[in-house]
CSV table of C-alpha atoms and ligand atoms in Angstrom, one decimal:
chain,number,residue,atom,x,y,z
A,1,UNK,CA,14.7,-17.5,35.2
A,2,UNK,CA,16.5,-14.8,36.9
A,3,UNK,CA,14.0,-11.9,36.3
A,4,UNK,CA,13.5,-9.6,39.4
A,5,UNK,CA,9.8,-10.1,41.0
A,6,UNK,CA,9.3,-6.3,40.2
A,7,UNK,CA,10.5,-6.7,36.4
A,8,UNK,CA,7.5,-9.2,35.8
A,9,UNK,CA,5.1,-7.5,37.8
A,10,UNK,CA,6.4,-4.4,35.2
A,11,UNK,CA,6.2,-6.9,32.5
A,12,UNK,CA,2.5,-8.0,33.6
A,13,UNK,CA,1.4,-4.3,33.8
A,14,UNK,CA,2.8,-3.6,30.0
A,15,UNK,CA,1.4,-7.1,28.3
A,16,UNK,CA,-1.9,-6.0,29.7
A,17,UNK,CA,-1.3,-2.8,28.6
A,18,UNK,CA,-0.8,-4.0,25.2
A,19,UNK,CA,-4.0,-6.5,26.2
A,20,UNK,CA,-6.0,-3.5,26.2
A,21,UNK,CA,-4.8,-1.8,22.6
A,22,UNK,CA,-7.6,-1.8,19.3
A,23,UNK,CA,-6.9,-5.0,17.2
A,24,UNK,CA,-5.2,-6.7,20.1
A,25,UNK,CA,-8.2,-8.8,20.5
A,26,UNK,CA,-8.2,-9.1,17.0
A,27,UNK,CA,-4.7,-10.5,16.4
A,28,UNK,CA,-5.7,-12.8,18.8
A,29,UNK,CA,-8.2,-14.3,17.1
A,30,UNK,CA,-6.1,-14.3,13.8
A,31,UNK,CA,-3.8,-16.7,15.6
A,32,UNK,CA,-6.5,-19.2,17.2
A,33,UNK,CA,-7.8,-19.3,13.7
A,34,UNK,CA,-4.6,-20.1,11.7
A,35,UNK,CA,-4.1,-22.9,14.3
A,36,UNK,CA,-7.1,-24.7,12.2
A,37,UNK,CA,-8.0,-27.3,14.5
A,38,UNK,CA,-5.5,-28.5,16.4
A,39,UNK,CA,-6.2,-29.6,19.5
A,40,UNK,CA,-4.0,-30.0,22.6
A,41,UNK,CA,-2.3,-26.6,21.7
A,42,UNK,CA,1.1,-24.8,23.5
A,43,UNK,CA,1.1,-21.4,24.5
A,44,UNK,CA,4.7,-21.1,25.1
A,45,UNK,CA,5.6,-17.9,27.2
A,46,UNK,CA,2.3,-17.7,27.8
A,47,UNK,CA,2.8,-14.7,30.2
A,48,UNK,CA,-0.8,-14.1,32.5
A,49,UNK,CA,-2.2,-17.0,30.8
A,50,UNK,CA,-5.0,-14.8,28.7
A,51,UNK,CA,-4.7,-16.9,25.8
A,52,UNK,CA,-4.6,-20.3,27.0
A,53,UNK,CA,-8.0,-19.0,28.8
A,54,UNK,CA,-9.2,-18.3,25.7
A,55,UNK,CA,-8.4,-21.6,23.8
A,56,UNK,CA,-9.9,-23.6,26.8
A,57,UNK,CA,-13.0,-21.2,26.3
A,58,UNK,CA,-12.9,-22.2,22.6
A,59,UNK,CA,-12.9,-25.8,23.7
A,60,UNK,CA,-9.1,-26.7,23.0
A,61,UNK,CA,-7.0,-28.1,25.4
A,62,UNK,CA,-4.4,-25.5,25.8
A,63,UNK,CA,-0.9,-25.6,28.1
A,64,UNK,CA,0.7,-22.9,29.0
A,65,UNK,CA,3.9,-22.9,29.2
A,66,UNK,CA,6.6,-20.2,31.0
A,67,UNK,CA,10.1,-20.3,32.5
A,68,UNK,CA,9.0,-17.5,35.2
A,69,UNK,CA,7.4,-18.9,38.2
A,70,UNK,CA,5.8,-15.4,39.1
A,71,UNK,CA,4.5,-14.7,35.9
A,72,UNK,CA,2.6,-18.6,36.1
A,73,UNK,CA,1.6,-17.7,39.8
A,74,UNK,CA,-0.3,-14.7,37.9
A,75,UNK,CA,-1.9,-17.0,34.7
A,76,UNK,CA,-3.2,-19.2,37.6
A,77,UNK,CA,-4.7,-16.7,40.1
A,78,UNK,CA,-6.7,-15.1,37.0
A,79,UNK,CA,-7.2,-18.6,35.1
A,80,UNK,CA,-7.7,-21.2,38.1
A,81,UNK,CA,-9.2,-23.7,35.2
A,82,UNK,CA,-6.2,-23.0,33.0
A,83,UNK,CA,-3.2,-25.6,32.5
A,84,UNK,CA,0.1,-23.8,33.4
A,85,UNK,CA,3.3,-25.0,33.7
A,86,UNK,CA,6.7,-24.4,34.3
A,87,UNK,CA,8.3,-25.0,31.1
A,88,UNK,CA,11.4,-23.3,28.6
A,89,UNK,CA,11.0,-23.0,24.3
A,90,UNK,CA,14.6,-25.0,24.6
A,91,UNK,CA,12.6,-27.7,26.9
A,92,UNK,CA,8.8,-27.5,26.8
A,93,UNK,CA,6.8,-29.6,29.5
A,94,UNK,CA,5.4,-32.2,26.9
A,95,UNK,CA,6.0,-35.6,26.0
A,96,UNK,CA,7.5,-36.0,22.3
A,97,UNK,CA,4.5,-35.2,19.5
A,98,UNK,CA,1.8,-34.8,22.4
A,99,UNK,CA,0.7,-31.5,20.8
A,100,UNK,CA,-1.4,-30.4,17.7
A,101,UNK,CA,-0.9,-26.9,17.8
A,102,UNK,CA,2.2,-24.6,19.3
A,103,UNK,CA,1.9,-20.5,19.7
A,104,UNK,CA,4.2,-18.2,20.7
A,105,UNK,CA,3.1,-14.3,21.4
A,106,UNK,CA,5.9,-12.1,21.8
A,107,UNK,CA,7.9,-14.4,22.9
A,108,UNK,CA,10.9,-15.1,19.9
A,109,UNK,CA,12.3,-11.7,20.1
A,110,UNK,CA,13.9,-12.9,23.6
A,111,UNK,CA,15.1,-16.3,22.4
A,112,UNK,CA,19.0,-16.3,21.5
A,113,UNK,CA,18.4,-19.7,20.1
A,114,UNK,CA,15.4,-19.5,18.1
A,115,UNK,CA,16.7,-22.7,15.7
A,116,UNK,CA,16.5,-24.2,18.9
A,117,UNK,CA,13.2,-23.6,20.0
A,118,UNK,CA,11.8,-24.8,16.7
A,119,UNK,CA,13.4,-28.3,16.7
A,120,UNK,CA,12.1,-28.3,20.6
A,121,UNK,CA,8.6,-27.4,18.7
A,122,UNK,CA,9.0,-29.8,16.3
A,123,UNK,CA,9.8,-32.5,19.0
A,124,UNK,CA,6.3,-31.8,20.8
A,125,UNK,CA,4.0,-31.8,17.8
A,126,UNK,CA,2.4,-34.1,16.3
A,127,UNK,CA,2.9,-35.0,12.6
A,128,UNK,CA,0.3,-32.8,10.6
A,129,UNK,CA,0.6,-30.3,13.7
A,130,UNK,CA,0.2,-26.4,13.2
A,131,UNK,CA,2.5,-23.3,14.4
A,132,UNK,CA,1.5,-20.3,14.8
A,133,UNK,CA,4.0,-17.4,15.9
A,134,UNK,CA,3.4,-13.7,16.9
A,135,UNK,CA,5.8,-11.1,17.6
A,136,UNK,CA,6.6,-7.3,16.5
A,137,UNK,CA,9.9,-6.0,14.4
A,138,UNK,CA,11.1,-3.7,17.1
A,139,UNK,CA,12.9,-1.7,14.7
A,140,UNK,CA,9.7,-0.9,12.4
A,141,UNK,CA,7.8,1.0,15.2
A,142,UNK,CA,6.2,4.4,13.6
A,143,UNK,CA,5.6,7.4,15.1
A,144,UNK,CA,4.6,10.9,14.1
A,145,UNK,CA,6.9,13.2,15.5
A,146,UNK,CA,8.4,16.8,14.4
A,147,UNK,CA,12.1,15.5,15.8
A,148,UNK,CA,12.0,12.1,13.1
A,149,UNK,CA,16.2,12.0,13.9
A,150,UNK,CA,15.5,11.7,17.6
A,151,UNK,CA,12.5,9.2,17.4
A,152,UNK,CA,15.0,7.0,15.0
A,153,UNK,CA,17.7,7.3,18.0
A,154,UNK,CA,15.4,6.2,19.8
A,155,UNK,CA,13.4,3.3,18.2
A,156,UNK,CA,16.5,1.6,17.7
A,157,UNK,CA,18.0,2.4,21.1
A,158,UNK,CA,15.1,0.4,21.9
A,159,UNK,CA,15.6,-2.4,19.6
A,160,UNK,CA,19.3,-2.6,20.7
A,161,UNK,CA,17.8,-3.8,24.4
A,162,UNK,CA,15.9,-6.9,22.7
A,163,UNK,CA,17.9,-10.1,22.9
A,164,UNK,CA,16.8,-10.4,18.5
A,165,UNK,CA,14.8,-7.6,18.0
A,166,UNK,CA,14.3,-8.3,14.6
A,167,UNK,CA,12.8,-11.8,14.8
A,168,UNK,CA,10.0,-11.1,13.4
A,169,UNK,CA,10.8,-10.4,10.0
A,170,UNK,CA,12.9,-13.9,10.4
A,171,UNK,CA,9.9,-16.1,10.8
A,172,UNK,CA,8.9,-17.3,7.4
A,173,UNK,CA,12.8,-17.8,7.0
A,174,UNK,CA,13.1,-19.7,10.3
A,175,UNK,CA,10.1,-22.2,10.1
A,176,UNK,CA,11.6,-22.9,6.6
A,177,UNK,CA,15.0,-23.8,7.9
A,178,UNK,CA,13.7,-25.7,10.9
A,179,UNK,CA,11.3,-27.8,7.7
A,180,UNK,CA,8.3,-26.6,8.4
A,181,UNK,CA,5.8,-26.6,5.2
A,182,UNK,CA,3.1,-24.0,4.1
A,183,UNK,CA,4.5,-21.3,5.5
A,184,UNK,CA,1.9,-18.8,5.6
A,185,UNK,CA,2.6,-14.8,6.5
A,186,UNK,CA,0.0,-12.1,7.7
A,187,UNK,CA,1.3,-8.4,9.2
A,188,UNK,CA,-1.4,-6.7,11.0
A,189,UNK,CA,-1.0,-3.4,12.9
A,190,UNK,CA,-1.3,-2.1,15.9
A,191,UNK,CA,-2.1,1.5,15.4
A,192,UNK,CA,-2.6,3.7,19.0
A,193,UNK,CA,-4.0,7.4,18.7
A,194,UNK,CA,-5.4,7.5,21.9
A,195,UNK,CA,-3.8,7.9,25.6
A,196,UNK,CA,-2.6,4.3,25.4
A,197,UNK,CA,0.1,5.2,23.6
A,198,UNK,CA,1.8,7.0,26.3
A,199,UNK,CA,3.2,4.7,28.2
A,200,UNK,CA,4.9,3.4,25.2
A,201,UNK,CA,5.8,6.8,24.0
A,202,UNK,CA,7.5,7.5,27.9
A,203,UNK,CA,9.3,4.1,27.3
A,204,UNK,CA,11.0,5.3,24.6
A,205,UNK,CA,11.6,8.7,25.5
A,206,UNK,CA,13.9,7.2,28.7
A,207,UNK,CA,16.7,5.8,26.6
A,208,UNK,CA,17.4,9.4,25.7
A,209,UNK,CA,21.2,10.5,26.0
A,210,UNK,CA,19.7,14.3,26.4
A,211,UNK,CA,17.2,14.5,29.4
A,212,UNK,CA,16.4,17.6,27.8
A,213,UNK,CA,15.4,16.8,24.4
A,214,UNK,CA,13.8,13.9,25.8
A,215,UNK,CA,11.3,16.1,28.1
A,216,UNK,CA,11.2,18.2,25.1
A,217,UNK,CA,9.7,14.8,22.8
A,218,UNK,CA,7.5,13.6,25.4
A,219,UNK,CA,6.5,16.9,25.9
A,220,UNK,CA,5.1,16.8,21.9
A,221,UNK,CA,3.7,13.7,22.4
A,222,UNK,CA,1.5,14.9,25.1
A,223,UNK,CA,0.6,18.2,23.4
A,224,UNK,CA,-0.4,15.6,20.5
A,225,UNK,CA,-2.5,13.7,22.3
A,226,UNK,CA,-4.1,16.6,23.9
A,227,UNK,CA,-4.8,17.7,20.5
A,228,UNK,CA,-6.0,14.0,19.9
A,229,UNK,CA,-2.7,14.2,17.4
A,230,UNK,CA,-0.4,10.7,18.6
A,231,UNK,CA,-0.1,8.1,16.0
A,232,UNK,CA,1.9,4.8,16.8
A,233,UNK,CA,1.8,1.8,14.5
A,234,UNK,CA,3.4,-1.4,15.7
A,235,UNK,CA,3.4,-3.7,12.5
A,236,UNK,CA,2.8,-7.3,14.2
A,237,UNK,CA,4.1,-10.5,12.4
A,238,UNK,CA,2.1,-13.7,12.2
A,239,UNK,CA,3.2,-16.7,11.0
A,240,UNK,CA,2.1,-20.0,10.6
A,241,UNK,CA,3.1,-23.4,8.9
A,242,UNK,CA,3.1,-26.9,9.2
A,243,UNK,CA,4.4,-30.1,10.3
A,244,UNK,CA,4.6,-32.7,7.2
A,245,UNK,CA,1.5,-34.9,7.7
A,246,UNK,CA,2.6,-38.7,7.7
A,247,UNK,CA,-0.4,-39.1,5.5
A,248,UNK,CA,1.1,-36.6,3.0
B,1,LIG,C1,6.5,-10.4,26.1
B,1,LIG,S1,6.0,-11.7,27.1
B,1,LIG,C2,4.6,-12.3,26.1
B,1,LIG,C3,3.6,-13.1,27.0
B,1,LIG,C4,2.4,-13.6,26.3
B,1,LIG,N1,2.7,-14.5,25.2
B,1,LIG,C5,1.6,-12.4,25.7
B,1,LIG,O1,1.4,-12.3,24.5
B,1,LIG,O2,1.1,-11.6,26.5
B,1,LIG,C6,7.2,-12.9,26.9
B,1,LIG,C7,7.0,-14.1,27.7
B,1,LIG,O3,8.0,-15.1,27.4
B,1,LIG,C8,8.5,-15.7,28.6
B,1,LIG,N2,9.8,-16.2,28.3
B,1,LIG,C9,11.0,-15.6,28.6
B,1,LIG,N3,12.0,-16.4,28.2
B,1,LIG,C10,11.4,-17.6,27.7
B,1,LIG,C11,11.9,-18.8,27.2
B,1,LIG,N4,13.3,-19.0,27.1
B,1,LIG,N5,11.1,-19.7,26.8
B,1,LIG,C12,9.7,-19.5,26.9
B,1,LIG,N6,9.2,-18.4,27.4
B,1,LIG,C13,10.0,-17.4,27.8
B,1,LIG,C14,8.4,-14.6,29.6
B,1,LIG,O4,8.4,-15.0,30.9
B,1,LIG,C15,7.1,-13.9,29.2
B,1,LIG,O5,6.0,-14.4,29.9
């Protein structure tokens, strides 16, 4: 993993950022449940562990897994009962079908290979196993704006800096090619109105070519929210499917 120390202590700051947005906790849950009950289950890129925390508190046995050594040194200083290990989508740290249950959380949209990482998937689950993936289209984020040319420029100037920023809308598609079965789809969205969406909002407003229509933006967006006026959606794809049960 050749990410700078400060680039995932940036990265930590913004996932908890996101941690902290209405229905977060929510979408969370969504994905626990649509794992039914499988049970060991792989958060791969699991980030600062929050989720495998949250299966073990559900009584799963969860791994994380994540290619960034810093980013695990995180998951286990704020999860010391957690499982983390060092581990890639291409080549997860489990024995062949060892696991009932794989998750990914905004973690596709960096994968070049994402055909890849499903046939590693299917490698480590079990026969009857679930999968449950998360991630946002980042080319379908929404904001209310009175510059709707510039915010376009923008979103996608955005997207442009994702590895596949339009994985998301690829899942069902994906998991169908890679022969996963019962392929199941849910969107739910992330909609900030509130301060939170500011550092989001600033995010976007750097990839400006014009400094000064970009102070000019940002400086709506704050007005907005002064006037309690900022709305962001972030649509948030979840899939999930299955492997073939042997019994079937
Ligand atoms: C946007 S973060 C999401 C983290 C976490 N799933 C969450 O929802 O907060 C993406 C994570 O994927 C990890 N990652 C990057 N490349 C990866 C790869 N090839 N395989 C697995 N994880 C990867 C990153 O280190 C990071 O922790």
């Amino acid at each position: 993993m050749t990410r700078t120390p400060e680039k995932t202590d940036r990265l930590i700051a913004l996932l908890d950022g996101v941690e902290r947005m209405p229905g977060a906790r929510e979408l969370r849950l969504l994905s626990y449940d649509l794992l039914g009950a499988a049970d060991p289950v792989v958060d791969v890129g699991c980030g600062g562990g929050r989720a495998v925390a949250e299966l073990t508190e559900r009584g799963v046995a969860a791994v994380g897994a994540d290619p960034d050594e810093r980013m695990l040194a995180v998951a286990r200083t704020r999860w010391p009962e957690g499982d983390f290990r060092a581990g890639d989508a291409y080549r997860l740290p489990l024995p062949d079908h060892a696991a009932h249950g794989y998750r990914a959380d905004k973690v596709f949209h960096v994968l070049a290979e994402p055909q890849r990482a499903l046939a590693e998937a299917r490698r480590v689950l079990a026969p009857g196993g679930r999968i449950v993936l998360v991630g946002q289209d980042w080319d379908t984020i929404v904001i209310d704006t009175d510059d709707p040319a510039l915010t376009r420029a923008l979103v996608h100037a955005r997207a442009d800096r994702v590895t596949a920023p339009r994985a998301a809308r690829a899942h069902r598609n994906l998991l169908l090619d890679a022969g996963f079965e019962d392929v199941h789809i849910e969107i739910r969205t992330l909609v900030l109105t509130g301060p939170e969406a500011l550092p989001v909002l600033t995010d976007l407003a750097a990839l400006a070519d014009d400094e000064g229509r970009a102070a000019g933006w940002m400086a709506e967006q704050r007005a907005r929210a002064e006037r309690d006026r900022v709305f962001v959606a972030v649509p948030m794809f979840v899939a999930a499917a299955s492997v073939r049960s042997t019994r079937a």
